[in-house]
CSV table of C-alpha atoms in Angstrom, one decimal:
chain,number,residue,atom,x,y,z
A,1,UNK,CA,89.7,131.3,210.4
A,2,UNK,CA,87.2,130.8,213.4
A,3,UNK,CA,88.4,130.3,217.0
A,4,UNK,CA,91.7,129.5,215.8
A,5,UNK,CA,90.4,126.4,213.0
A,6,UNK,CA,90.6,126.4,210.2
A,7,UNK,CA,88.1,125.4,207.5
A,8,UNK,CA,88.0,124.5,203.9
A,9,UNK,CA,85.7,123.2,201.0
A,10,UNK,CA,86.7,121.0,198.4
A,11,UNK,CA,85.0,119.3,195.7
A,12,UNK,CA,86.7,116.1,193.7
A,13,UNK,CA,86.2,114.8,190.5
A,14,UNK,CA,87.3,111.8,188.8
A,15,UNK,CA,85.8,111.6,185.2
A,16,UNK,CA,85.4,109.1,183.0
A,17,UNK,CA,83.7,109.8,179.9
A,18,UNK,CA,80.7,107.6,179.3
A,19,UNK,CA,81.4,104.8,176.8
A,20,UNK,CA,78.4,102.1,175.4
A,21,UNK,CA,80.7,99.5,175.3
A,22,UNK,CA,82.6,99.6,178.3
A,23,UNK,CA,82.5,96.0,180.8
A,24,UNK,CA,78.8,95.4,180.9
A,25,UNK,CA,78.3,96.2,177.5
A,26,UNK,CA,81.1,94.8,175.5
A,27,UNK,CA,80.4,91.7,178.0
A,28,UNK,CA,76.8,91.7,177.0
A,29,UNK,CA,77.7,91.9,172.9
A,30,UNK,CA,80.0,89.2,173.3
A,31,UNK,CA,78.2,86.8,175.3
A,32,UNK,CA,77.5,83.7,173.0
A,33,UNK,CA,81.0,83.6,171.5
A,34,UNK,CA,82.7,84.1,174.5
A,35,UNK,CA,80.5,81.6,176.8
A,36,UNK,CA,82.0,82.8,179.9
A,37,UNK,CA,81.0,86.3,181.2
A,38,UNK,CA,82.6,88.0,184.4
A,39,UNK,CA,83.2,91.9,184.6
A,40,UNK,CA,84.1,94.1,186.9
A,41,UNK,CA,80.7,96.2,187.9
A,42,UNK,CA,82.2,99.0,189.9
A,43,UNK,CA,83.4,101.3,186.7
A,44,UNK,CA,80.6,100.6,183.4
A,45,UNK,CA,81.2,103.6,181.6
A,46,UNK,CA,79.2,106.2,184.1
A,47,UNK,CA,79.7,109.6,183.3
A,48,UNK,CA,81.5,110.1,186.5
A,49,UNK,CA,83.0,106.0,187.1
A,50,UNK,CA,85.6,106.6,189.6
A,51,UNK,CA,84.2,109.4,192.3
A,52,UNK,CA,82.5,112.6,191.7
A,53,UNK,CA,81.8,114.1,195.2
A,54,UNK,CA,81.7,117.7,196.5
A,55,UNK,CA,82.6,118.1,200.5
A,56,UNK,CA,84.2,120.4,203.3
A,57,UNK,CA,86.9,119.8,205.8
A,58,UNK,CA,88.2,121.4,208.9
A,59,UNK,CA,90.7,120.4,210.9
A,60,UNK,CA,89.2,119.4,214.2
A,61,UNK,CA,85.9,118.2,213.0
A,62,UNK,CA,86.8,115.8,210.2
A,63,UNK,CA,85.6,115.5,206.5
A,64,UNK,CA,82.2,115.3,204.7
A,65,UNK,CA,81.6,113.9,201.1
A,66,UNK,CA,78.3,114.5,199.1
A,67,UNK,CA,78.3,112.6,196.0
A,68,UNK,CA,79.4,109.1,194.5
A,69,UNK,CA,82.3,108.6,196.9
A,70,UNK,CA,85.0,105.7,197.4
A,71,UNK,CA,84.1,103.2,199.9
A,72,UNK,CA,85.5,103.2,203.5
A,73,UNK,CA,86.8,99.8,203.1
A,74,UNK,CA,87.9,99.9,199.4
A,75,UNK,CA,90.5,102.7,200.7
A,76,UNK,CA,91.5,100.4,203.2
A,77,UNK,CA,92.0,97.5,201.1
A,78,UNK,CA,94.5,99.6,199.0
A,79,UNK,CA,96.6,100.5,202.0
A,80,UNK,CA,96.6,97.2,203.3
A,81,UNK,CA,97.5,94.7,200.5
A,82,UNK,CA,100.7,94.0,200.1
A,83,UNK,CA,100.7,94.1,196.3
A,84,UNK,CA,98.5,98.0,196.4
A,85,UNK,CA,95.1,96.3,194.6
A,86,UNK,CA,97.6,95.6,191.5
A,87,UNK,CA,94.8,94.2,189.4
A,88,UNK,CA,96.7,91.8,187.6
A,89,UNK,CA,98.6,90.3,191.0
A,90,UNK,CA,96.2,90.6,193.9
A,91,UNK,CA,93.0,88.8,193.4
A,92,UNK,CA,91.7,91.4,196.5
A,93,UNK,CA,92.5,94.5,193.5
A,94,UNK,CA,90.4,91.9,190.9
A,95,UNK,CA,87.1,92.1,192.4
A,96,UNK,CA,85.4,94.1,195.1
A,97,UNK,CA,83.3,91.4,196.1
A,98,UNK,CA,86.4,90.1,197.7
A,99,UNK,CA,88.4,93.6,198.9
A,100,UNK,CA,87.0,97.1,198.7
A,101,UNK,CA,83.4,95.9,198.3
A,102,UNK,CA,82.8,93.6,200.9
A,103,UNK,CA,79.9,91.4,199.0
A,104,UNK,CA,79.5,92.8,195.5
A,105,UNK,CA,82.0,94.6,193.2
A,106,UNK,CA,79.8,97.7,192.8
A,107,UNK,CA,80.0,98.7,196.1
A,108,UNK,CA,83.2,99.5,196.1
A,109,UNK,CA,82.0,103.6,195.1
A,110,UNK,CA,79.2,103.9,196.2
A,111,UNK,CA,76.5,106.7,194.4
A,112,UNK,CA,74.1,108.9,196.1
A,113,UNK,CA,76.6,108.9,199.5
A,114,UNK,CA,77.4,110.9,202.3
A,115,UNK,CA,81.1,109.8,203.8
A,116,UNK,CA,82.2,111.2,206.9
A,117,UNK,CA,85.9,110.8,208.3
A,118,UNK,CA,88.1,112.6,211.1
A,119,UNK,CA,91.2,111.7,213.2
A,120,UNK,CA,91.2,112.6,216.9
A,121,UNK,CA,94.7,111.7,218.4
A,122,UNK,CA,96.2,108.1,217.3
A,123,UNK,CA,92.3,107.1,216.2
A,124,UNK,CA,90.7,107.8,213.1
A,125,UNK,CA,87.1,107.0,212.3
A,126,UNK,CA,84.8,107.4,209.7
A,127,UNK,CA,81.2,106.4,208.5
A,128,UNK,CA,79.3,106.8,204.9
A,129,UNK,CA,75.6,106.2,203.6
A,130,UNK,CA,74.3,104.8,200.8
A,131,UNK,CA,70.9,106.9,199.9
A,132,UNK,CA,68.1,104.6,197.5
A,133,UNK,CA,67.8,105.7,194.1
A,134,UNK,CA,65.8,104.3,191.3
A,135,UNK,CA,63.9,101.1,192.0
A,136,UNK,CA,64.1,100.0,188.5
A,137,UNK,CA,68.2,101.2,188.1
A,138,UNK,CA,71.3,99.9,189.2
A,139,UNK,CA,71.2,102.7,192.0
A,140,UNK,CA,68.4,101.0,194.0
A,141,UNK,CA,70.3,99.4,197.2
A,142,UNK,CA,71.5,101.5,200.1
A,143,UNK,CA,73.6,100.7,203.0
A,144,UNK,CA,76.1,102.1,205.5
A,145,UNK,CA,79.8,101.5,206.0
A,146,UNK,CA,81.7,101.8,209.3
A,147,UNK,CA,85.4,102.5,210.1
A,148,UNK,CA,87.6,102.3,212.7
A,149,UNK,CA,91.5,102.8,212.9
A,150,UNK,CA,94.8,102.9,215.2
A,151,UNK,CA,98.3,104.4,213.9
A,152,UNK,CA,100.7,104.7,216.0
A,153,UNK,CA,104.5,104.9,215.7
A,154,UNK,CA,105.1,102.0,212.2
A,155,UNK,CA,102.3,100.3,213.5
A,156,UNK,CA,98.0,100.8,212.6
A,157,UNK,CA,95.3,98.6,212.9
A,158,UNK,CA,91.8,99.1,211.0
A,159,UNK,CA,88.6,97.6,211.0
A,160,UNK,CA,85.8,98.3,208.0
A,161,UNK,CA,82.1,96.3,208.8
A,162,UNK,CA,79.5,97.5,205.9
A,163,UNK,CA,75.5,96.3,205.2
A,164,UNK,CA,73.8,96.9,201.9
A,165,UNK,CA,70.1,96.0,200.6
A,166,UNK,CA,69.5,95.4,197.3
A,167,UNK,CA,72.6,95.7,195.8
A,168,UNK,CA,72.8,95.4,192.1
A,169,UNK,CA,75.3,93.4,190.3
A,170,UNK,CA,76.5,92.5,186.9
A,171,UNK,CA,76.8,89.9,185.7
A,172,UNK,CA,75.0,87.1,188.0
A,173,UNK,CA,75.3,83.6,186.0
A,174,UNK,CA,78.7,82.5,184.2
A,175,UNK,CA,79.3,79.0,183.0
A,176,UNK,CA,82.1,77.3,180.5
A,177,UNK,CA,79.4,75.3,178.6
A,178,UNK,CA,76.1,77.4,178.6
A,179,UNK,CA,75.9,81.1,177.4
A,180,UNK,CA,75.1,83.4,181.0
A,181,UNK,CA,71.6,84.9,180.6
A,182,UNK,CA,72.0,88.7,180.0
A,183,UNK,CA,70.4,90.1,183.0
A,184,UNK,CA,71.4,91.8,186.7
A,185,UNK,CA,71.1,90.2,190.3
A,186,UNK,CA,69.5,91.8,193.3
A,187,UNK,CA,71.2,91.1,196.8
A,188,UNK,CA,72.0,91.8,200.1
A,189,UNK,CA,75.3,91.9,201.3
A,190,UNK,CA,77.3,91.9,204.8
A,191,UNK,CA,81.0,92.0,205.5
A,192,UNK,CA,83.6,93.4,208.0
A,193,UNK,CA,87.6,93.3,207.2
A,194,UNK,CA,90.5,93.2,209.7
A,195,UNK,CA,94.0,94.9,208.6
A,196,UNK,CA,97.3,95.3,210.4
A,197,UNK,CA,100.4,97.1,209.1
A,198,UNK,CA,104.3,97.1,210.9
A,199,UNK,CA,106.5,99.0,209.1
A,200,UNK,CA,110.6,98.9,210.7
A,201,UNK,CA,112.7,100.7,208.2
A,202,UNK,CA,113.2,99.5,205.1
A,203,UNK,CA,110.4,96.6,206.0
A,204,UNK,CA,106.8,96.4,206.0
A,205,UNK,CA,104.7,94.0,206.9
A,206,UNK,CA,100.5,93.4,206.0
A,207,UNK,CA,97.8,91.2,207.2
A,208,UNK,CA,94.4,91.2,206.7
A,209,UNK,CA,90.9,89.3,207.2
A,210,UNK,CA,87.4,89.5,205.5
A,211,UNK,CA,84.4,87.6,206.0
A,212,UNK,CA,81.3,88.6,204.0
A,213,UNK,CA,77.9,87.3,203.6
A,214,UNK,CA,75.7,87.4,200.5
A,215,UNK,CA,71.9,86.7,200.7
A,216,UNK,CA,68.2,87.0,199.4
A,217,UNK,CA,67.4,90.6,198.8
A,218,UNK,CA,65.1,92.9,201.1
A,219,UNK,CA,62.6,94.1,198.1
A,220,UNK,CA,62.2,90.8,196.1
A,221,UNK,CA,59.8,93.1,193.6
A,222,UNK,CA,62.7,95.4,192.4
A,223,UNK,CA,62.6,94.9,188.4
A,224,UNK,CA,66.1,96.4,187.5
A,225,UNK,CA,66.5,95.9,183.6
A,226,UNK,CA,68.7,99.6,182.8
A,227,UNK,CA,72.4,99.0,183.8
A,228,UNK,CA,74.2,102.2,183.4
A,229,UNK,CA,72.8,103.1,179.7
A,230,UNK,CA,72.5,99.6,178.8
A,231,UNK,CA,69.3,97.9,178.9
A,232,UNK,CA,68.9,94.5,179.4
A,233,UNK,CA,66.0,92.3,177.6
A,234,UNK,CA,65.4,90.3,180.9
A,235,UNK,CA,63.9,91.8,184.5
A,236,UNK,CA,66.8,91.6,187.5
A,237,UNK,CA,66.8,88.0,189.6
A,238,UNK,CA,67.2,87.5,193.2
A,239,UNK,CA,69.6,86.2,195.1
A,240,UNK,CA,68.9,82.4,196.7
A,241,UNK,CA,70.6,81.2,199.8
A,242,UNK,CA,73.9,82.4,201.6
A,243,UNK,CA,77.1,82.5,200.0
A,244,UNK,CA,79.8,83.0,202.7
A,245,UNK,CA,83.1,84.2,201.2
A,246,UNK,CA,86.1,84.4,203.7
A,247,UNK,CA,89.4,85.7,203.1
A,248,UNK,CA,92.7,86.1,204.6
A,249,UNK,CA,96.2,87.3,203.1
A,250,UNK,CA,99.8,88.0,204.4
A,251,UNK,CA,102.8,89.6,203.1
A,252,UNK,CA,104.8,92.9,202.7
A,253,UNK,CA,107.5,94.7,200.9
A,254,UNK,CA,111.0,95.8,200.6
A,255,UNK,CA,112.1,99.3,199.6
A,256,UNK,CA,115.7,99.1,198.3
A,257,UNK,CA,115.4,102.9,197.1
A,258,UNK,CA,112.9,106.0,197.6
A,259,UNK,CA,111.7,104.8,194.2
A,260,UNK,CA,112.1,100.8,194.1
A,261,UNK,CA,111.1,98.5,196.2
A,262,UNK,CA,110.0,94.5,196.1
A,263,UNK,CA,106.4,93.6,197.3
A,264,UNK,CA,105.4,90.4,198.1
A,265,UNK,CA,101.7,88.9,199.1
A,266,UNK,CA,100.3,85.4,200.1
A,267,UNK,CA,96.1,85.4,199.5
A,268,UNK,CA,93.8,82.4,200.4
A,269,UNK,CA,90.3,82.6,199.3
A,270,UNK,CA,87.4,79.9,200.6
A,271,UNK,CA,83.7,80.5,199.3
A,272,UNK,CA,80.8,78.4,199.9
A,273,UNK,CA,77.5,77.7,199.6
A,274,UNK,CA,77.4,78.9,196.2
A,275,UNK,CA,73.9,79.7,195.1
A,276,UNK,CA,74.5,79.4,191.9
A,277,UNK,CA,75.9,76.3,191.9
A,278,UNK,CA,75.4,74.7,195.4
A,279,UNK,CA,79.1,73.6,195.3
A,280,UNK,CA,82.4,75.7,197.0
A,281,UNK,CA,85.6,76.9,195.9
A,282,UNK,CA,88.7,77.4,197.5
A,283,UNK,CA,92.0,78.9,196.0
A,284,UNK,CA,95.0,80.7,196.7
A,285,UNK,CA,97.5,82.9,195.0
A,286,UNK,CA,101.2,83.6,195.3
A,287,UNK,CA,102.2,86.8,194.3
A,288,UNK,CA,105.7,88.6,193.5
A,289,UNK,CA,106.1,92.8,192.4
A,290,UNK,CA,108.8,94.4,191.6
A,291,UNK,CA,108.0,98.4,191.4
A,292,UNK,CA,109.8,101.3,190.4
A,293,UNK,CA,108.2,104.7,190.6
A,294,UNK,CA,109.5,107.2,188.2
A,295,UNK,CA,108.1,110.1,190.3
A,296,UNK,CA,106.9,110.0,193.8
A,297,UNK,CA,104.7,113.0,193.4
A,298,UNK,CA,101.2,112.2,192.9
């Protein structure tokens, strides 16, 4: 205890333990007899897949994380969709290039970070860095991440903008009739999201907006062919072009019962510009939860 605060360290781990044939790998073996190759990149069977991060706290001057920490807007995404980043209702939960990554599922923990995060009155704000690691790894981008947010009474607002360079991603091609080539893609990415929450008793209501940006990398001579253990017989490929992905979704639950209640979501996704295929793609998803915690302790 100093001048009255009060101060504490913490350190957080979330282990996975490393697996050669977890997502990239098991995606990579069954390439040609599957034809069609998509995986998430965020979690590949690292030693330490979800966070691994050692920090200190104090009451009046915030939070500060040292390690591979969970981005500012993946966090965000969580608390704002109206189905939690339920992987199998929410296409936000699916992939980080369209929620907590802002650009490119990978980014959505982000290795070799510094987070910061506080709360001064009804605003919180936070900020986190993304250090360069290996030019010939999967570690080799770096970026920042912004955060800004408003609670007050049932209602909070909160606004995420990131930047990364040379971003690595797995995979980059997929097709239905030709076999991907088994290799990584190099890119930058942009993006901000916009999320509101109202919650009046029983009811709660979410919105939210992303627009991100995906381009030609900053180094165009990275030559990334190791992939967290697994080691790719081709050298990384660039991104071409823009790819502009926007986003918005609606929706909110009902909770009948400390322990049940019925979520409900309405996502509409519009990409285009697709470098890889020069074409666009527009969909949208209806989506209906019902959940029933057995335990509200965490």
């Amino acid at each position: 205890m100093v001048n009255g605060c009060s101060s504490a360290w913490r350190a957080g781990f979330k282990r996975r333990q490393r697996r050669p044939d977890h997502n990239a790998q098991s995606i990579y073996d069954n390439i040609r007899a599957l034809h069609t190759a998509n995986a998430g990149g965020a979690v590949n069977g690292q030693a330490f897949g979800r966070a691994a991060y050692v920090g200190v706290s104090d009451h009046n001057w915030g939070s500060l994380e040292l390690g591979r920490t969970i981005n500012l807007s993946a966090d965000q995404t969580l608390q704002y969709d109206p189905l939690q980043a339920a992987l199998l209702y929410s296409p936000i939960g699916e992939a980080g290039a369209i929620g907590g990554g802002q650009g490119a599922t990978e980014n959505t923990r982000l290795g070799n970070s510094l987070r910061y995060e506080n709360t001064v009155g009804h605003f919180r704000f936070g900020a986190q860095y993304k250090f360069a690691g290996d030019k010939s790894a999967e570690s080799a981008g770096s970026g920042w991440v912004g955060m800004l947010a408003f609670t007050r009474g049932g209602f909070s607002i909160e606004g995420t903008f990131s930047e990364m360079t040379n971003t690595v991603t797995w995979p980059t091609q997929y097709s239905n009739v030709v076999p991907p080539a088994p290799n990584v893609q190099v890119e930058n990415t942009k993006g901000y999201e916009l999320t509101a929450m109202y919650t009046l008793g029983k009811v709660t209501a979410k919105a939210g907006y992303e627009k991100v940006t995906v381009w030609a990398p900053s180094n165009t001579n990275l030559n990334v062919q190791s992939y967290y253990g697994l080691q790719l017989p081709k050298p990384s490929v660039n991104a071409s072009g823009n790819l502009f992905i926007n986003l918005y979704w609606v929706g909110g639950e009902y909770r009948f019962t400390p322990k049940f209640k019925l979520q409900a979501g309405f996502y509409n996704i519009d990409t285009y510009n697709r470098p890889e295929s020069g074409s666009a793609y527009w969909g949208t998803a209806y989506s209906l939860l019902a959940d029933y915690q057995f335990t509200t302790q965490f």
